[in-house]
Coordinates of C-alpha atoms in Angstrom, one line a residue:
Chain A
M26 CA 141.2 182.1 124.0
D27 CA 144.6 181.3 125.5
F28 CA 145.6 177.7 126.7
I29 CA 144.8 178.3 130.2
S30 CA 141.2 179.3 129.7
I31 CA 140.7 176.3 127.5
L32 CA 142.2 174.2 130.0
S33 CA 139.9 175.6 132.6
I34 CA 136.9 174.9 130.6
F35 CA 138.0 171.4 130.0
V36 CA 138.6 170.7 133.6
L37 CA 135.5 172.2 134.9
A38 CA 133.6 170.3 132.2
C39 CA 135.1 167.0 133.3
F40 CA 133.9 167.7 136.8
V41 CA 130.3 168.5 135.5
G42 CA 130.4 165.4 133.5
Y43 CA 131.4 163.4 136.4
Y44 CA 128.4 164.5 138.4
V45 CA 126.0 164.4 135.7
V46 CA 126.8 161.1 134.6
W47 CA 126.4 159.6 138.1
S48 CA 123.0 160.9 138.3
V49 CA 122.0 158.9 135.1
T50 CA 119.8 155.9 136.2
P51 CA 121.5 152.5 135.3
A52 CA 118.4 151.7 133.4
L53 CA 119.2 154.4 130.8
H54 CA 122.9 153.6 130.4
T55 CA 122.5 152.2 126.7
P56 CA 120.7 155.5 125.8
L57 CA 123.5 157.3 127.5
M58 CA 126.1 155.6 125.4
S59 CA 124.1 156.2 122.3
V60 CA 123.6 159.8 123.1
T61 CA 127.1 160.7 124.3
N62 CA 128.1 159.0 120.8
A63 CA 125.9 161.4 119.1
I64 CA 127.3 164.4 121.0
S65 CA 130.9 163.4 120.3
S66 CA 130.1 164.0 116.8
V67 CA 130.5 167.5 117.6
I68 CA 133.9 166.9 115.9
V69 CA 131.9 167.7 112.7
V70 CA 132.8 171.4 113.6
G71 CA 136.4 170.7 112.7
A72 CA 135.4 168.7 109.7
L73 CA 133.3 171.7 108.5
I74 CA 136.1 174.1 108.8
A75 CA 138.4 171.8 106.7
A76 CA 135.4 171.3 104.2
A77 CA 134.9 175.0 103.9
A78 CA 138.6 176.1 103.5
A79 CA 140.2 176.9 100.3
G80 CA 144.1 176.2 99.7
S81 CA 144.5 172.5 99.9
P82 CA 142.1 170.1 97.9
S83 CA 143.1 167.0 99.7
S84 CA 142.3 168.7 103.1
K85 CA 139.0 169.7 101.9
W86 CA 138.0 166.0 100.6
L87 CA 139.2 164.7 104.0
G88 CA 137.0 167.4 105.5
L89 CA 134.1 166.5 103.6
G90 CA 134.7 162.7 104.3
A91 CA 134.6 163.6 108.0
V92 CA 131.5 165.7 107.6
A93 CA 129.8 162.6 106.1
L94 CA 131.0 160.1 108.8
A95 CA 130.1 162.5 111.5
S96 CA 126.6 163.2 110.1
V97 CA 126.0 159.3 110.2
N98 CA 126.8 159.5 113.7
I99 CA 124.7 162.7 114.7
F100 CA 121.5 161.7 112.8
G101 CA 121.8 158.0 113.6
G102 CA 122.8 158.5 117.2
F103 CA 120.1 160.9 118.1
A104 CA 117.6 159.0 116.2
V105 CA 118.2 155.5 117.8
T106 CA 118.4 157.3 121.2
A107 CA 115.0 158.7 120.5
R108 CA 113.7 155.4 119.4
M109 CA 115.0 153.8 122.7
L110 CA 113.6 156.4 125.0
A111 CA 110.2 156.1 123.4
M112 CA 110.1 152.5 124.6
Y113 CA 110.7 153.4 128.4
K114 CA 107.0 153.4 129.9
K115 CA 105.7 153.5 133.3
R116 CA 103.3 150.9 134.5
E117 CA 99.6 152.0 133.4
R118 CA 98.0 151.1 136.6
P119 CA 99.6 150.4 140.1
D120 CA 99.2 146.7 141.1
A121 CA 96.9 145.7 143.4
Chain B
M2 CA 150.5 180.7 123.5
H3 CA 148.9 182.2 120.5
E4 CA 145.8 183.9 119.5
A5 CA 145.6 182.7 115.9
V6 CA 141.8 181.7 116.2
A7 CA 140.3 185.0 116.6
Q8 CA 136.6 184.0 116.6
P9 CA 133.9 186.7 117.1
A10 CA 132.2 186.9 120.8
W11 CA 128.8 185.8 119.0
A12 CA 130.4 182.6 117.9
L13 CA 132.1 181.8 121.4
L14 CA 128.8 182.3 123.0
A15 CA 127.0 180.0 120.6
Y16 CA 129.6 177.3 121.1
L17 CA 129.1 177.8 124.8
V18 CA 125.2 177.5 124.3
A19 CA 125.9 174.3 122.4
G20 CA 128.0 172.9 125.2
I21 CA 125.4 173.8 127.8
C22 CA 122.7 172.1 125.7
F23 CA 124.8 168.8 125.6
I24 CA 125.4 169.1 129.6
L25 CA 121.5 169.2 129.7
A26 CA 121.0 166.4 127.3
L27 CA 123.0 164.1 129.8
R28 CA 121.3 165.5 132.9
G29 CA 117.9 164.7 131.2
L30 CA 118.9 161.1 131.2
S31 CA 118.7 161.0 135.1
K32 CA 114.9 160.1 134.9
P33 CA 112.9 158.3 132.1
D34 CA 110.5 161.0 132.1
S35 CA 113.0 163.8 131.4
S36 CA 115.0 161.7 129.1
R37 CA 113.3 162.4 125.7
R38 CA 113.5 166.2 126.4
G39 CA 117.2 165.7 127.1
N40 CA 117.6 163.9 123.8
Y41 CA 116.0 167.0 121.9
T42 CA 118.2 169.4 123.9
G43 CA 121.1 167.4 122.5
M44 CA 119.7 167.8 119.0
V45 CA 119.4 171.7 119.4
G46 CA 122.9 171.8 120.7
M47 CA 124.4 170.1 117.6
A48 CA 122.3 172.4 115.4
I49 CA 123.6 175.5 117.1
A50 CA 127.3 174.1 116.8
V51 CA 126.9 173.1 113.0
A52 CA 125.1 176.5 112.1
T53 CA 127.6 178.5 114.0
T54 CA 130.5 176.9 112.1
L55 CA 129.0 177.2 108.8
A56 CA 128.1 181.1 109.3
L57 CA 131.7 181.6 110.5
Q58 CA 132.9 180.2 107.2
G59 CA 130.7 182.4 105.3
F60 CA 128.7 179.2 104.1
A61 CA 131.9 178.4 101.7
S62 CA 131.4 175.2 99.8
I63 CA 127.8 174.9 101.2
Y64 CA 126.7 172.5 98.3
E65 CA 129.5 169.9 99.0
I66 CA 128.8 170.1 102.6
A67 CA 125.2 169.8 102.2
G68 CA 125.8 166.8 100.0
A69 CA 128.0 165.2 102.7
M70 CA 125.6 165.7 105.3
L71 CA 122.7 164.3 103.2
I72 CA 124.5 161.1 102.5
G73 CA 125.8 160.6 106.1
G74 CA 122.5 161.7 107.6
A75 CA 120.4 159.3 105.4
I76 CA 122.7 156.4 106.3
G77 CA 122.3 157.2 109.9
L78 CA 118.7 157.6 110.0
V79 CA 118.1 154.4 107.9
T80 CA 120.4 152.5 110.4
A81 CA 118.6 153.9 113.4
R82 CA 115.2 152.9 112.2
K83 CA 116.0 149.4 110.9
I84 CA 118.4 148.3 113.6
Q85 CA 116.9 145.5 116.1
M86 CA 117.2 146.4 119.8
T87 CA 119.3 143.1 120.5
A88 CA 122.1 144.6 118.1
M89 CA 122.3 147.8 120.0
P90 CA 125.8 146.8 121.3
Q91 CA 127.2 146.4 117.7
L92 CA 125.5 149.8 116.6
V93 CA 127.2 151.6 119.3
A94 CA 130.5 150.1 118.4
A95 CA 130.0 151.0 115.0
F96 CA 129.1 154.5 115.8
H97 CA 132.2 154.8 117.8
S98 CA 134.4 153.6 115.1
L99 CA 132.9 156.6 113.0
V100 CA 133.7 159.1 115.6
G101 CA 137.3 157.7 115.8
M102 CA 137.7 158.0 111.9
A103 CA 136.3 161.3 111.6
A104 CA 138.9 162.7 114.4
V105 CA 141.7 161.1 112.2
L106 CA 140.3 162.9 109.0
V107 CA 139.9 166.1 110.8
G108 CA 143.4 165.8 112.3
A109 CA 144.9 165.0 108.9
A110 CA 142.9 167.7 107.3
A111 CA 144.3 170.1 109.8
Y112 CA 147.9 168.8 109.3
L113 CA 147.6 169.3 105.5
N114 CA 145.9 172.7 105.7
P115 CA 146.9 174.4 108.9
E116 CA 146.3 177.8 108.1
A117 CA 142.6 177.2 107.7
F118 CA 142.5 176.2 111.3
G119 CA 144.5 179.1 112.4
I120 CA 147.1 176.9 113.8
A121 CA 150.3 177.9 112.1
V122 CA 152.3 180.9 110.9
R123 CA 154.2 181.3 107.7
V124 CA 157.8 181.4 108.2
T125 CA 160.0 183.2 105.7
P126 CA 163.7 182.4 106.5
I127 CA 166.3 184.4 104.8
A128 CA 167.4 183.0 101.4
S129 CA 165.0 180.0 101.4
P130 CA 161.4 179.7 100.4
S131 CA 158.7 180.5 103.0
F132 CA 156.8 177.5 104.5
V133 CA 154.0 177.0 107.1
S134 CA 154.9 176.0 110.6
I135 CA 152.3 174.7 112.8
F136 CA 152.5 175.8 116.4
P137 CA 154.4 173.4 118.6
Q138 CA 151.5 173.2 121.0
S139 CA 149.0 172.5 118.4
R140 CA 151.1 169.8 117.1
I141 CA 150.9 168.0 120.4
E142 CA 147.0 168.4 120.6
M143 CA 146.7 167.3 116.8
G144 CA 149.1 164.3 117.5
L145 CA 146.9 163.2 120.6
G146 CA 143.7 163.7 118.8
V147 CA 144.7 161.5 115.8
A148 CA 146.2 158.9 118.0
I149 CA 143.2 158.7 120.3
G150 CA 141.0 158.8 117.2
A151 CA 142.8 156.1 115.5
I152 CA 142.8 153.8 118.5
T153 CA 138.9 154.5 119.0
F154 CA 138.4 153.7 115.3
S155 CA 140.4 150.3 115.2
G156 CA 139.5 149.1 118.7
S157 CA 135.8 149.9 117.9
V158 CA 136.1 147.8 114.6
I159 CA 137.3 144.9 116.4
A160 CA 134.6 145.2 119.1
F161 CA 131.9 145.5 116.5
L162 CA 133.1 142.4 114.6
K163 CA 133.2 140.5 118.0
L164 CA 129.8 141.7 119.1
N165 CA 128.4 141.1 115.5
G166 CA 129.7 137.3 115.4
N167 CA 131.9 138.1 112.5
M168 CA 135.0 137.2 114.7
S169 CA 134.9 134.8 117.6
G170 CA 134.1 136.4 121.1
K171 CA 137.2 134.3 122.5
P172 CA 140.2 136.2 123.3
I173 CA 143.0 136.0 120.8
L174 CA 146.3 135.9 122.8
L175 CA 149.5 136.7 121.0
P176 CA 152.8 135.8 122.5
L177 CA 154.4 138.8 124.1
R178 CA 151.6 140.9 123.7
H179 CA 152.0 143.1 126.8
F180 CA 155.6 143.9 125.5
I181 CA 154.4 144.6 122.0
N182 CA 151.5 146.9 123.3
L183 CA 153.8 148.8 125.7
G184 CA 156.4 149.2 123.2
T185 CA 153.8 150.6 120.7
L186 CA 152.3 153.0 123.1
V187 CA 155.8 154.4 124.0
A188 CA 156.6 154.8 120.5
I189 CA 153.3 156.6 119.9
L190 CA 154.3 159.1 122.8
G191 CA 157.7 159.5 121.6
L192 CA 156.8 160.5 118.0
I193 CA 154.2 162.9 119.5
A194 CA 156.9 164.6 121.4
Y195 CA 159.2 164.3 118.4
F196 CA 156.4 165.9 116.2
T197 CA 157.0 169.2 118.1
Q198 CA 160.5 169.4 116.6
D199 CA 159.9 167.9 113.1
Q200 CA 156.6 168.4 111.4
S201 CA 157.4 166.0 108.5
P202 CA 154.6 164.1 107.0
W203 CA 156.4 160.6 108.2
V204 CA 156.0 161.7 111.6
F205 CA 152.4 162.5 111.4
F206 CA 151.2 159.3 109.4
T207 CA 153.4 157.0 111.6
I208 CA 151.6 158.3 114.7
A209 CA 148.3 157.7 113.0
G210 CA 149.7 154.0 111.6
L211 CA 150.8 153.0 114.9
S212 CA 147.7 154.1 116.8
F213 CA 145.5 152.0 114.4
A214 CA 147.7 149.0 115.1
I215 CA 147.4 149.4 118.9
G216 CA 143.7 149.8 118.8
F217 CA 143.5 146.7 117.1
L218 CA 146.2 144.8 119.4
L219 CA 144.3 146.2 122.6
I220 CA 140.9 144.8 121.7
I221 CA 141.6 141.3 120.2
P222 CA 142.7 139.6 123.4
I223 CA 139.5 140.8 125.4
G224 CA 136.6 138.2 125.4
G225 CA 133.1 138.5 124.6
A226 CA 131.8 139.2 128.2
D227 CA 134.4 141.8 129.0
M228 CA 132.6 143.7 126.2
P229 CA 130.7 146.2 128.4
V230 CA 133.8 147.5 129.7
V231 CA 135.4 147.6 126.4
I232 CA 132.5 149.4 124.7
S233 CA 132.2 151.9 127.8
M234 CA 136.2 152.4 127.4
L235 CA 135.9 153.3 123.7
N236 CA 133.0 155.6 124.4
S237 CA 135.3 157.4 126.5
Y238 CA 138.1 157.4 124.0
S239 CA 135.9 159.0 121.4
G240 CA 135.1 161.7 123.9
W241 CA 138.8 162.3 124.6
A242 CA 139.5 162.4 120.8
A243 CA 136.9 165.0 120.3
A244 CA 138.2 167.1 123.4
A245 CA 141.9 166.9 121.9
M246 CA 140.5 168.4 118.6
G247 CA 138.8 171.0 120.6
F248 CA 142.1 171.9 122.1
T249 CA 143.4 172.4 118.7
L250 CA 140.6 174.3 117.2
H251 CA 140.0 176.3 120.5
N252 CA 136.5 175.3 120.4
S253 CA 134.4 175.3 123.8
A254 CA 131.7 173.1 122.5
M255 CA 134.0 170.4 121.4
I256 CA 136.0 170.6 124.7
I257 CA 132.9 170.6 126.9
T258 CA 131.4 167.6 124.9
G259 CA 134.7 165.9 124.9
A260 CA 135.0 166.1 128.6
L261 CA 131.3 165.0 129.2
V262 CA 131.8 161.8 127.0
G263 CA 134.9 161.0 128.2
S264 CA 134.1 161.1 131.8
S265 CA 130.7 159.3 131.0
G266 CA 132.5 156.5 129.4
A267 CA 135.1 156.3 132.0
I268 CA 132.5 156.1 134.6
L269 CA 130.4 153.4 132.8
S270 CA 133.9 151.5 132.8
Y271 CA 134.2 151.8 136.6
I272 CA 130.7 150.7 137.0
M273 CA 131.2 147.7 134.8
C274 CA 134.5 146.7 136.4
R275 CA 133.1 146.9 139.8
A276 CA 130.3 144.9 138.8
M277 CA 132.5 142.0 137.9
N278 CA 135.0 142.6 140.8
R279 CA 137.7 143.0 138.2
S280 CA 140.3 146.0 138.0
F281 CA 140.4 148.0 134.8
I282 CA 143.9 147.0 134.1
S283 CA 143.1 143.2 134.2
V284 CA 140.2 143.6 131.7
I285 CA 142.5 145.6 129.4
A286 CA 145.2 143.0 129.7
G287 CA 142.6 140.7 128.4
G288 CA 142.5 136.9 128.2
F289 CA 139.7 136.4 130.8
G290 CA 137.9 133.1 130.3
A291 CA 140.5 131.5 128.1
V292 CA 142.4 129.5 130.9
A293 CA 139.3 127.8 132.6
S294 CA 137.5 126.4 129.4
G295 CA 138.8 123.0 129.9
G296 CA 137.0 122.5 133.3
E297 CA 133.7 121.6 132.1
T298 CA 134.1 117.8 132.2
A299 CA 134.4 117.5 135.7
A300 CA 130.7 118.5 136.7
I301 CA 128.6 117.0 134.1
D302 CA 127.8 113.8 135.9
R303 CA 126.4 115.5 139.0
P304 CA 122.7 115.0 139.5
Y305 CA 120.3 117.7 138.9
K306 CA 116.5 118.0 138.7
R307 CA 115.1 118.7 135.3
G308 CA 111.6 120.2 134.7
S309 CA 109.0 120.8 132.1
A310 CA 107.2 123.8 130.9
D311 CA 104.1 122.6 132.6
D312 CA 106.1 122.3 135.8
A313 CA 107.2 125.6 135.7
A314 CA 103.9 126.9 134.8
F315 CA 102.4 125.1 137.8
L316 CA 105.0 126.4 140.2
M317 CA 104.7 130.0 139.1
K318 CA 101.0 130.1 139.3
Q319 CA 101.1 129.1 143.0
A320 CA 103.6 131.8 143.6
E321 CA 103.1 135.1 145.3
Q322 CA 106.0 136.8 143.8
V323 CA 108.2 135.7 140.8
I324 CA 111.4 137.6 140.0
I325 CA 112.7 137.3 136.4
V326 CA 116.4 137.3 136.0
P327 CA 117.4 137.9 132.3
G328 CA 120.9 137.7 130.9
Y329 CA 122.7 137.8 127.5
G330 CA 121.0 134.5 126.5
M331 CA 117.7 136.2 126.4
A332 CA 119.0 138.6 124.0
V333 CA 120.4 135.9 121.8
A334 CA 117.3 134.1 121.9
Q335 CA 115.0 137.3 121.2
A336 CA 113.0 136.1 124.1
Q337 CA 112.1 139.3 125.7
H338 CA 108.6 139.5 124.2
A339 CA 107.8 136.0 125.3
V340 CA 109.2 136.8 128.9
R341 CA 106.7 139.9 128.9
E342 CA 103.8 137.8 127.9
M343 CA 104.6 135.3 130.4
A344 CA 104.6 138.0 133.2
D345 CA 101.4 139.3 131.9
Q346 CA 99.7 135.8 132.4
L347 CA 101.2 135.6 135.8
K348 CA 99.9 139.1 136.7
K349 CA 96.4 137.9 135.6
E350 CA 96.7 135.2 138.0
G351 CA 97.6 137.6 140.8
V352 CA 101.2 137.0 141.2
R353 CA 103.6 139.9 141.7
V354 CA 106.2 140.0 139.1
K355 CA 109.6 141.9 139.1
Y356 CA 112.6 141.9 137.1
A357 CA 116.3 141.9 138.5
I358 CA 119.1 143.1 136.5
H359 CA 122.8 142.6 137.1
P360 CA 124.9 145.6 135.7
V361 CA 126.9 143.5 133.4
A362 CA 124.2 141.3 132.1
G363 CA 124.3 141.5 128.4
R364 CA 127.0 143.0 126.3
M365 CA 126.7 146.7 127.1
P366 CA 125.8 148.9 130.1
G367 CA 121.8 148.8 130.3
H368 CA 121.7 146.2 127.5
M369 CA 118.5 144.2 129.4
N370 CA 116.6 147.4 130.4
V371 CA 116.5 148.3 126.7
L372 CA 115.4 144.9 125.7
L373 CA 112.6 144.7 128.4
A374 CA 111.5 148.3 127.5
E375 CA 111.2 147.3 123.9
A376 CA 109.0 144.4 124.9
N377 CA 106.8 147.1 126.8
V378 CA 107.8 146.0 130.4
P379 CA 107.2 149.1 132.5
Y380 CA 110.5 150.3 133.8
D381 CA 109.3 150.6 137.4
E382 CA 109.2 146.5 137.5
V383 CA 112.7 146.4 136.7
F384 CA 115.1 146.6 139.5
E385 CA 118.9 147.0 139.8
L386 CA 121.1 144.4 141.7
E387 CA 121.3 146.4 145.0
D388 CA 117.8 147.2 145.1
I389 CA 116.4 143.8 144.8
N390 CA 118.8 141.5 146.0
S391 CA 117.4 141.2 149.6
E392 CA 114.0 140.3 148.0
F393 CA 115.0 136.7 146.8
A394 CA 114.6 135.5 150.4
Q395 CA 111.1 136.3 150.2
T396 CA 110.4 135.3 146.8
D397 CA 108.7 132.1 145.8
V398 CA 110.3 131.5 142.2
A399 CA 113.4 133.1 140.5
Y400 CA 113.3 132.7 136.8
V401 CA 116.6 132.9 135.4
I402 CA 116.8 133.3 131.7
G403 CA 119.9 133.3 129.9
A404 CA 122.0 134.5 132.8
N405 CA 124.9 132.3 134.4
D406 CA 127.7 133.8 136.1
V407 CA 125.9 136.7 137.5
T408 CA 123.9 134.1 139.6
N409 CA 126.6 131.7 140.6
P410 CA 126.8 131.3 144.4
A411 CA 130.7 130.3 144.2
A412 CA 131.4 134.1 143.7
K413 CA 130.1 134.5 147.5
S414 CA 131.7 131.2 148.8
D415 CA 134.4 129.6 146.7
K416 CA 137.8 131.6 147.0
S417 CA 139.3 129.4 144.3
S418 CA 136.7 130.4 141.9
P419 CA 137.7 133.0 139.3
I420 CA 134.5 135.3 139.8
Y421 CA 135.0 135.0 143.5
G422 CA 134.2 138.5 145.1
M423 CA 131.9 139.6 142.2
P424 CA 128.5 140.8 143.3
V425 CA 125.9 138.2 142.2
L426 CA 122.1 138.2 142.5
D427 CA 121.1 135.8 145.4
V428 CA 118.7 133.7 143.4
E429 CA 119.4 130.6 145.2
K430 CA 117.6 132.3 148.2
A431 CA 114.3 132.2 146.3
R432 CA 112.1 129.0 147.3
T433 CA 112.6 127.5 143.9
V434 CA 114.9 128.5 141.1
L435 CA 113.8 128.0 137.6
F436 CA 116.9 128.0 135.2
V437 CA 116.5 128.1 131.6
K438 CA 119.4 126.9 129.7
R439 CA 120.1 125.3 126.4
S440 CA 121.8 122.1 127.6
M441 CA 123.7 120.9 130.6
G442 CA 127.0 120.7 128.6
G443 CA 127.8 124.5 128.2
V444 CA 129.3 126.7 131.0
G445 CA 129.1 130.4 131.4
Y446 CA 131.3 132.9 130.0
A447 CA 133.9 132.6 133.0
G448 CA 134.3 128.9 131.9
I449 CA 133.2 127.6 135.3
D450 CA 130.5 125.5 136.5
N451 CA 127.7 127.0 138.4
E452 CA 127.0 125.2 141.6
L453 CA 123.4 126.5 141.4
F454 CA 122.4 123.9 138.9
Y455 CA 122.7 121.1 141.3
R456 CA 120.9 122.7 144.4
D457 CA 117.8 121.0 145.8
N458 CA 115.7 124.2 145.1
T459 CA 116.7 124.3 141.4
M460 CA 114.8 123.0 138.6
M461 CA 116.6 123.2 135.1
L462 CA 114.3 124.1 132.2
L463 CA 116.5 122.8 129.2
G464 CA 115.7 124.2 125.8
D465 CA 115.9 127.2 123.9
A466 CA 115.0 130.4 125.9
K467 CA 112.3 131.7 123.7
K468 CA 110.5 128.4 123.0
M469 CA 110.7 127.4 126.8
T470 CA 109.0 130.7 127.7
E471 CA 106.5 130.5 125.0
E472 CA 105.6 126.9 126.1
I473 CA 105.1 128.2 129.8
V474 CA 102.8 131.0 128.5
K475 CA 100.7 128.4 126.8
A476 CA 100.7 126.1 130.0
L477 CA 99.7 129.3 131.9
G478 CA 96.8 130.1 129.6

């Protein structure tokens, strides 16, 4: 992919993000933060490349460290979001 | 312009699918009903991104990687299960710091082994040994990614310490701090530009070092109640760091995610600033609340009405509608369950109960909503400021628990007040205001007295928020 294609993806994704996030109900802003936190750990992709590559042991260790940190976030972030979302319940019966 | 990262088409498509999963994950949060499915979609996206990357590498070093994921994953899962809901702001800050650190580590790894990332060429000049030259464009992307990651890390660590109470929530003001901050920022940008000319280690590591420093310097002058803005801002940064690394790696999943998270955090910061009627710049400049803290003596002798739990129970029993206004104090006292019990008792008596939430109540966006949800309060009884504000005039009792500045009528009438212009909940329009507060001495975060305490229709309930509410429950029963 050349730089212009990448930039196009980025700019369009910013617009998508803008409209999607405005549609999030304020009651769910805390889960929004924790889930965005979990997905920003997609940086693990870069960590995996470094961890798998041969050629530089120090780079490999940095990569493995980043994999561990990002994993805390991925598992912790999705799990805590799931825990929070499970608590949001509707009223059982409408009030008289 | 270079074509170094020649990824197969299936991988590009898989990353695109992962990116779309993340968009759908956020989209799911538009309603509580669809939110759980959204979260699962996010997990699927992450699994696709990880599996694709592993497959692209031919599952090299898979055992070490699995080990690292196992350790990290276990820590994450245990933390997520054990953490108390009142500690969510700290947890989110801690998680942000990890994303930041991961970005720095990935940047450093890419710097040390650029060929593995396909961002460099081997140059063999005549009569000298060959060396690896990183593409200038990749150097900028890498420099930015590391800088933003480092700022996210150190900023989040400070935010965590402040939210967790390891560090005072009061702003710490260094002399000449604007000058120092600006100078450091300029130095970082200058070094990133210079990095394109000279890829020596000192340039790279100075960029990282200065960025750690500026993250620290930026957050220490910001006070506790501005934390909703700070935490949203750091959320945004963690996204931009991921996006910058995505540019370096030419990875669409990272770029899409980075853009989503970046805009999400930016929008939340904007919403929080608007709710405090403060500009983003003034929050970042810090120091709010430090000036006025000496002003609490003036108002202490003014007469006010004090009530007991029995008085409160009696008033609420007679009411047709009660609106509960929670704030950070409710979180500190862990009073959310007691509040729910009180609401249940009132409903049994035929009283209509609603909850009103100010956008900056608590320490992070949506903080109060999560606590009420934890206490099994149905989310359709919980209303946002603009949806419920007109109802106070037809309400018999407003029960303010742990909120202060967000109810202060001075924001509407007193032009000299530091919170003038901030949208507030019109609690004073209710027939009676029951204001739960530890003592009359303390002031709200903004360091100003609340006019509301001395109104004729206000009854102060002095005591611990949880104990007071529990006593009211007893008196109601």
